[in-house]
């Protein structure tokens, strides 16, 4: 288990999102650091580790948000399981497939967050505006961010999970 | 089913159950949010530093550099200028804080029935679909859920959740926000709601009421959640259609919600007296 990396990484990412990205991001639609990190890890690791990262990352998202605590965890874990249905080596050998799958996963995450904000915050959501001006730009930035992050997290994953050698 | 798949499913099931349990506990009891304040406390100084550092960097970007002779002298001067720039930024920050606090003092002297707690905004909502901020004061400072939040320009929002040393504030532009309001000049009443697009809208204005562009919109105090007469914004356009039951007005807020750094929480105020309704309800229940 790599929680010694997962907990600080997702906590720092959540803090950066709340204190730097959201206040200073100049464009419409903001990248979501934590979901990108935990879903990439879930794609690399089909076992429980991806799920635990999704659970913890979701909690940190909700600490810095008005959404109910545990809501984002549930969303991210479901997506992590779906991403984990594909063999890890498929993601590792085809970056476009990884980014595409991640994009779909993040779309599901955004739709889930909209549902949570309607249900728990009582938000009135103008769908056309929201999807075109918030969700789609955010997805674009997320996928762009995922490209270098997948390389970095891939290195971390290989370092923390050295391949076994059969003698 | 392979053993690994089974164990993954068990972990998923357990964690999913735990997450849903957290949602239910939070919604039913509100006990979890105070605990999250513990996670936030180490980030309070870091949040301040991040915001101040970004402001300093932004101010340094405008320094002109002259590549002419006397390079050394110029470098010296440039370094002095840079130091002075930083000092100016710092002094401007102090002056702005002073101005804001002076306005808070003015507000307090005009509203002797109210108690204020001033707080710094330390973080913003990570979700793209909410407009909330986190402030560095909480239950320990006397803040309670439901307290109105203002700044020197007008209404900012309302405290929704608290921890010992932090509070989560729903901004007036949040799509879940609703505030009873009236227009200053024509006294038309309605409800101001936040819009995800940014800005606010005054809805539920009766068709017979007169609403004028440019009129100021203030809190009415009805319902007792907010003190009366706090500035919310200004009417920028009015939509009145015969087929609809109510009119709608677009409101432009004077508060810069994207640049909030210091806010004041009204921890105590005298709400509008609604005791007359208690008598009416009592009379009706006795009659029925």
CSV table of N, CA and C in Angstrom, one decimal, chain A residues 11 14-15 17-19 22-24 46-48 51-52 55 59-71 73-74 77 81 110 113-114 117 120-126 129-130 134-135, chain B residues 2 4 7-8 11-12 15-16 18-20 22-23 26-27 32-33 36 39-40 43 46-47 50-51 54 122-132 134 161 168 170 174-176 196-197 258:
chain,number,residue,atom,x,y,z
A,11,UNK,N,-3.7,15.5,-0.3
A,11,UNK,CA,-4.0,16.6,0.6
A,11,UNK,C,-3.4,17.9,0.0
A,14,UNK,N,-5.4,19.0,-3.0
A,14,UNK,CA,-6.6,19.7,-2.6
A,14,UNK,C,-6.4,21.1,-2.1
A,15,UNK,N,-5.3,21.3,-1.3
A,15,UNK,CA,-5.0,22.6,-0.8
A,15,UNK,C,-4.7,23.6,-1.9
A,17,UNK,N,-5.6,23.3,-4.9
A,17,UNK,CA,-6.8,23.6,-5.7
A,17,UNK,C,-7.6,24.7,-5.0
A,18,UNK,N,-7.7,24.7,-3.7
A,18,UNK,CA,-8.6,25.6,-3.0
A,18,UNK,C,-7.9,27.0,-2.8
A,19,UNK,N,-6.6,27.0,-2.6
A,19,UNK,CA,-5.9,28.2,-2.3
A,19,UNK,C,-5.2,28.9,-3.4
A,22,UNK,N,-8.2,27.8,-7.8
A,22,UNK,CA,-9.5,28.4,-7.9
A,22,UNK,C,-9.4,30.0,-7.8
A,23,UNK,N,-8.6,30.6,-6.8
A,23,UNK,CA,-8.6,32.0,-6.8
A,23,UNK,C,-7.9,32.7,-8.0
A,24,UNK,N,-6.8,32.0,-8.5
A,24,UNK,CA,-6.0,32.7,-9.5
A,24,UNK,C,-6.1,32.1,-10.9
A,46,UNK,N,-4.9,-1.8,-10.4
A,46,UNK,CA,-6.3,-2.3,-10.4
A,46,UNK,C,-6.7,-2.9,-9.1
A,47,UNK,N,-5.8,-2.9,-8.1
A,47,UNK,CA,-6.2,-3.5,-6.9
A,47,UNK,C,-6.8,-2.5,-5.9
A,48,UNK,N,-6.7,-2.8,-4.6
A,48,UNK,CA,-7.4,-1.9,-3.7
A,48,UNK,C,-6.8,-0.6,-3.5
A,51,UNK,N,-8.6,2.3,-5.1
A,51,UNK,CA,-9.8,2.6,-4.4
A,51,UNK,C,-9.5,3.4,-3.2
A,52,UNK,N,-8.5,3.0,-2.4
A,52,UNK,CA,-8.2,3.7,-1.2
A,52,UNK,C,-7.8,5.2,-1.5
A,55,UNK,N,-10.9,7.1,-2.2
A,55,UNK,CA,-11.6,7.4,-1.0
A,55,UNK,C,-11.0,8.6,-0.3
A,59,UNK,N,-12.3,12.6,0.2
A,59,UNK,CA,-12.5,13.2,1.5
A,59,UNK,C,-11.9,14.6,1.5
A,60,UNK,N,-10.7,14.7,1.0
A,60,UNK,CA,-10.0,16.0,1.0
A,60,UNK,C,-10.7,17.0,0.1
A,61,UNK,N,-11.2,16.5,-1.1
A,61,UNK,CA,-12.0,17.4,-1.9
A,61,UNK,C,-13.2,18.0,-1.1
A,62,UNK,N,-13.9,17.1,-0.4
A,62,UNK,CA,-15.0,17.6,0.4
A,62,UNK,C,-14.7,18.5,1.6
A,63,UNK,N,-13.5,18.3,2.2
A,63,UNK,CA,-13.1,19.1,3.3
A,63,UNK,C,-13.0,20.6,2.8
A,64,UNK,N,-12.5,20.8,1.6
A,64,UNK,CA,-12.4,22.1,1.1
A,64,UNK,C,-13.6,22.5,0.2
A,65,UNK,N,-14.7,22.0,0.5
A,65,UNK,CA,-15.9,22.2,-0.3
A,65,UNK,C,-17.2,22.2,0.5
A,66,UNK,N,-18.2,22.8,-0.1
A,66,UNK,CA,-19.5,22.8,0.6
A,66,UNK,C,-20.3,21.5,0.3
A,67,UNK,N,-19.7,20.6,-0.5
A,67,UNK,CA,-20.4,19.3,-0.8
A,67,UNK,C,-20.3,18.4,0.4
A,68,UNK,N,-21.3,17.5,0.6
A,68,UNK,CA,-21.3,16.6,1.8
A,68,UNK,C,-20.1,15.8,1.8
A,69,UNK,N,-19.5,15.6,3.0
A,69,UNK,CA,-18.3,14.8,3.2
A,69,UNK,C,-18.6,13.4,2.9
A,70,UNK,N,-17.8,12.8,2.0
A,70,UNK,CA,-18.0,11.4,1.6
A,70,UNK,C,-18.6,11.3,0.2
A,71,UNK,N,-19.3,12.4,-0.3
A,71,UNK,CA,-19.9,12.3,-1.6
A,71,UNK,C,-18.9,12.1,-2.7
A,73,UNK,N,-15.9,11.0,-2.4
A,73,UNK,CA,-15.3,9.7,-2.3
A,73,UNK,C,-16.1,8.6,-3.0
A,74,UNK,N,-17.3,8.6,-2.8
A,74,UNK,CA,-18.2,7.6,-3.4
A,74,UNK,C,-18.1,7.7,-4.9
A,77,UNK,N,-14.6,6.5,-6.2
A,77,UNK,CA,-14.4,5.0,-6.0
A,77,UNK,C,-15.1,4.3,-7.1
A,81,UNK,N,-13.2,1.9,-9.9
A,81,UNK,CA,-13.6,0.5,-10.2
A,81,UNK,C,-13.8,0.3,-11.7
A,110,UNK,N,-17.8,14.9,-12.8
A,110,UNK,CA,-18.4,16.3,-12.9
A,110,UNK,C,-20.0,16.1,-12.8
A,113,UNK,N,-20.9,15.5,-9.3
A,113,UNK,CA,-20.8,16.7,-8.5
A,113,UNK,C,-22.0,17.6,-8.7
A,114,UNK,N,-22.4,17.7,-10.0
A,114,UNK,CA,-23.6,18.5,-10.3
A,114,UNK,C,-24.8,18.0,-9.5
A,117,UNK,N,-24.6,18.8,-5.9
A,117,UNK,CA,-24.8,20.2,-5.6
A,117,UNK,C,-26.3,20.5,-5.7
A,120,UNK,N,-27.9,18.4,-2.5
A,120,UNK,CA,-27.5,18.8,-1.1
A,120,UNK,C,-27.4,20.3,-0.9
A,121,UNK,N,-27.1,21.1,-2.0
A,121,UNK,CA,-26.9,22.5,-1.9
A,121,UNK,C,-28.2,23.3,-2.4
A,122,UNK,N,-29.1,22.5,-3.1
A,122,UNK,CA,-30.3,23.2,-3.6
A,122,UNK,C,-30.0,24.1,-4.8
A,123,UNK,N,-28.9,23.8,-5.5
A,123,UNK,CA,-28.5,24.7,-6.6
A,123,UNK,C,-29.4,24.5,-7.8
A,124,UNK,N,-29.7,25.7,-8.4
A,124,UNK,CA,-30.4,25.7,-9.7
A,124,UNK,C,-29.4,25.6,-10.8
A,125,UNK,N,-29.3,24.6,-11.6
A,125,UNK,CA,-28.3,24.4,-12.6
A,125,UNK,C,-28.8,24.8,-14.0
A,126,UNK,N,-28.3,25.8,-14.6
A,126,UNK,CA,-28.6,26.0,-16.0
A,126,UNK,C,-27.7,25.1,-16.8
A,129,UNK,N,-25.5,26.2,-20.1
A,129,UNK,CA,-24.4,27.0,-19.6
A,129,UNK,C,-23.3,26.2,-18.9
A,130,UNK,N,-23.8,25.4,-17.9
A,130,UNK,CA,-22.9,24.7,-17.1
A,130,UNK,C,-22.0,23.7,-17.9
A,134,UNK,N,-18.5,25.4,-18.0
A,134,UNK,CA,-17.8,24.9,-16.8
A,134,UNK,C,-17.2,23.5,-17.0
A,135,UNK,N,-18.2,22.6,-17.3
A,135,UNK,CA,-17.7,21.1,-17.4
A,135,UNK,C,-16.8,20.9,-18.5
B,2,UNK,N,-11.9,-14.7,-9.1
B,2,UNK,CA,-10.6,-14.8,-8.5
B,2,UNK,C,-10.5,-14.1,-7.1
B,4,UNK,N,-8.3,-12.1,-5.9
B,4,UNK,CA,-8.0,-10.7,-5.9
B,4,UNK,C,-9.2,-9.9,-6.2
B,7,UNK,N,-11.4,-9.7,-3.2
B,7,UNK,CA,-10.9,-8.7,-2.1
B,7,UNK,C,-11.1,-7.3,-2.6
B,8,UNK,N,-10.9,-7.0,-3.9
B,8,UNK,CA,-11.1,-5.6,-4.4
B,8,UNK,C,-12.6,-5.2,-4.2
B,11,UNK,N,-13.2,-4.5,-0.6
B,11,UNK,CA,-12.7,-3.1,-0.2
B,11,UNK,C,-13.6,-2.1,-0.7
B,12,UNK,N,-14.0,-2.2,-2.0
B,12,UNK,CA,-14.9,-1.2,-2.6
B,12,UNK,C,-16.2,-1.1,-1.8
B,15,UNK,N,-15.5,0.5,1.6
B,15,UNK,CA,-15.3,2.0,1.6
B,15,UNK,C,-16.5,2.8,1.1
B,16,UNK,N,-17.2,2.2,0.1
B,16,UNK,CA,-18.4,2.8,-0.4
B,16,UNK,C,-19.4,3.0,0.7
B,18,UNK,N,-18.7,3.1,3.9
B,18,UNK,CA,-18.2,4.2,4.8
B,18,UNK,C,-18.4,5.6,4.2
B,19,UNK,N,-18.2,5.7,2.9
B,19,UNK,CA,-18.5,7.1,2.3
B,19,UNK,C,-19.9,7.5,2.5
B,20,UNK,N,-20.8,6.5,2.2
B,20,UNK,CA,-22.3,6.8,2.3
B,20,UNK,C,-22.6,7.1,3.7
B,22,UNK,N,-20.7,8.4,5.9
B,22,UNK,CA,-20.2,9.8,6.2
B,22,UNK,C,-21.2,10.8,5.7
B,23,UNK,N,-21.7,10.6,4.5
B,23,UNK,CA,-22.7,11.5,3.9
B,23,UNK,C,-23.9,11.6,4.9
B,26,UNK,N,-23.1,13.3,8.2
B,26,UNK,CA,-22.9,14.8,8.0
B,26,UNK,C,-24.2,15.5,7.8
B,27,UNK,N,-25.1,14.8,7.0
B,27,UNK,CA,-26.4,15.5,6.8
B,27,UNK,C,-27.3,15.5,8.0
B,32,UNK,N,-19.3,16.0,11.4
B,32,UNK,CA,-18.1,15.7,10.7
B,32,UNK,C,-17.3,17.0,10.4
B,33,UNK,N,-18.1,18.1,10.0
B,33,UNK,CA,-17.5,19.3,9.5
B,33,UNK,C,-16.6,19.9,10.6
B,36,UNK,N,-13.2,18.4,10.4
B,36,UNK,CA,-12.3,18.8,9.2
B,36,UNK,C,-11.6,20.1,9.5
B,39,UNK,N,-7.9,19.5,9.9
B,39,UNK,CA,-7.1,19.4,8.7
B,39,UNK,C,-6.7,20.8,8.2
B,40,UNK,N,-7.7,21.7,8.3
B,40,UNK,CA,-7.5,23.0,7.8
B,40,UNK,C,-6.4,23.9,8.5
B,43,UNK,N,-3.0,24.8,7.3
B,43,UNK,CA,-3.0,25.5,6.0
B,43,UNK,C,-3.3,27.0,6.1
B,46,UNK,N,-0.3,29.0,5.5
B,46,UNK,CA,0.2,28.7,4.1
B,46,UNK,C,-0.8,29.4,3.1
B,47,UNK,N,-2.0,29.4,3.4
B,47,UNK,CA,-3.0,30.1,2.5
B,47,UNK,C,-2.7,31.6,2.4
B,50,UNK,N,0.4,32.1,0.4
B,50,UNK,CA,0.2,31.9,-1.0
B,50,UNK,C,-0.4,33.1,-1.7
B,51,UNK,N,-1.4,33.7,-1.0
B,51,UNK,CA,-2.1,34.8,-1.5
B,51,UNK,C,-1.2,36.1,-1.5
B,54,UNK,N,1.6,35.7,-4.2
B,54,UNK,CA,1.1,35.9,-5.6
B,54,UNK,C,0.9,37.4,-5.9
B,122,UNK,N,-9.5,32.0,3.6
B,122,UNK,CA,-8.3,31.2,3.4
B,122,UNK,C,-8.3,30.2,2.3
B,123,UNK,N,-9.5,29.9,1.8
B,123,UNK,CA,-9.6,29.0,0.7
B,123,UNK,C,-11.0,29.1,0.0
B,124,UNK,N,-11.0,28.6,-1.2
B,124,UNK,CA,-12.3,28.7,-2.0
B,124,UNK,C,-12.7,27.3,-2.3
B,125,UNK,N,-14.0,27.1,-2.6
B,125,UNK,CA,-14.5,25.8,-2.9
B,125,UNK,C,-13.8,25.1,-4.0
B,126,UNK,N,-13.5,23.8,-3.8
B,126,UNK,CA,-12.8,23.1,-4.9
B,126,UNK,C,-13.8,22.6,-6.0
B,127,UNK,N,-15.1,22.6,-5.7
B,127,UNK,CA,-16.0,22.2,-6.7
B,127,UNK,C,-16.3,23.4,-7.6
B,128,UNK,N,-16.5,23.0,-8.9
B,128,UNK,CA,-16.8,24.1,-9.9
B,128,UNK,C,-18.2,24.5,-9.8
B,129,UNK,N,-19.0,23.8,-9.1
B,129,UNK,CA,-20.5,24.0,-9.1
B,129,UNK,C,-21.0,24.7,-7.8
B,130,UNK,N,-20.1,25.1,-6.9
B,130,UNK,CA,-20.5,25.8,-5.7
B,130,UNK,C,-19.7,27.1,-5.6
B,131,UNK,N,-20.3,28.1,-5.0
B,131,UNK,CA,-19.6,29.3,-4.7
B,131,UNK,C,-19.5,29.5,-3.2
B,132,UNK,N,-18.6,28.8,-2.6
B,132,UNK,CA,-18.4,28.9,-1.1
B,132,UNK,C,-16.9,29.3,-0.9
B,134,UNK,N,-13.9,29.5,2.5
B,134,UNK,CA,-13.6,29.1,3.9
B,134,UNK,C,-12.9,30.2,4.6
B,161,UNK,N,-21.5,26.1,7.5
B,161,UNK,CA,-21.0,25.1,8.4
B,161,UNK,C,-19.8,25.6,9.2
B,168,UNK,N,-17.4,27.7,6.9
B,168,UNK,CA,-17.7,27.6,5.4
B,168,UNK,C,-18.8,28.6,5.1
B,170,UNK,N,-21.4,30.3,2.4
B,170,UNK,CA,-22.1,30.2,1.1
B,170,UNK,C,-22.2,31.6,0.6
B,174,UNK,N,-23.8,32.1,-4.9
B,174,UNK,CA,-24.0,30.6,-5.0
B,174,UNK,C,-25.3,30.3,-5.6
B,175,UNK,N,-25.4,29.3,-6.5
B,175,UNK,CA,-26.8,28.9,-7.0
B,175,UNK,C,-27.8,28.4,-6.0
B,176,UNK,N,-27.3,28.1,-4.8
B,176,UNK,CA,-28.2,27.7,-3.8
B,176,UNK,C,-28.6,28.7,-2.8
B,196,UNK,N,-25.1,30.5,-11.2
B,196,UNK,CA,-23.9,29.8,-11.5
B,196,UNK,C,-23.0,30.6,-12.5
B,197,UNK,N,-23.7,31.3,-13.4
B,197,UNK,CA,-23.0,32.1,-14.4
B,197,UNK,C,-22.3,33.3,-13.7
B,258,UNK,N,-14.7,37.4,-6.5
B,258,UNK,CA,-13.5,36.7,-6.8
B,258,UNK,C,-12.3,37.2,-6.1
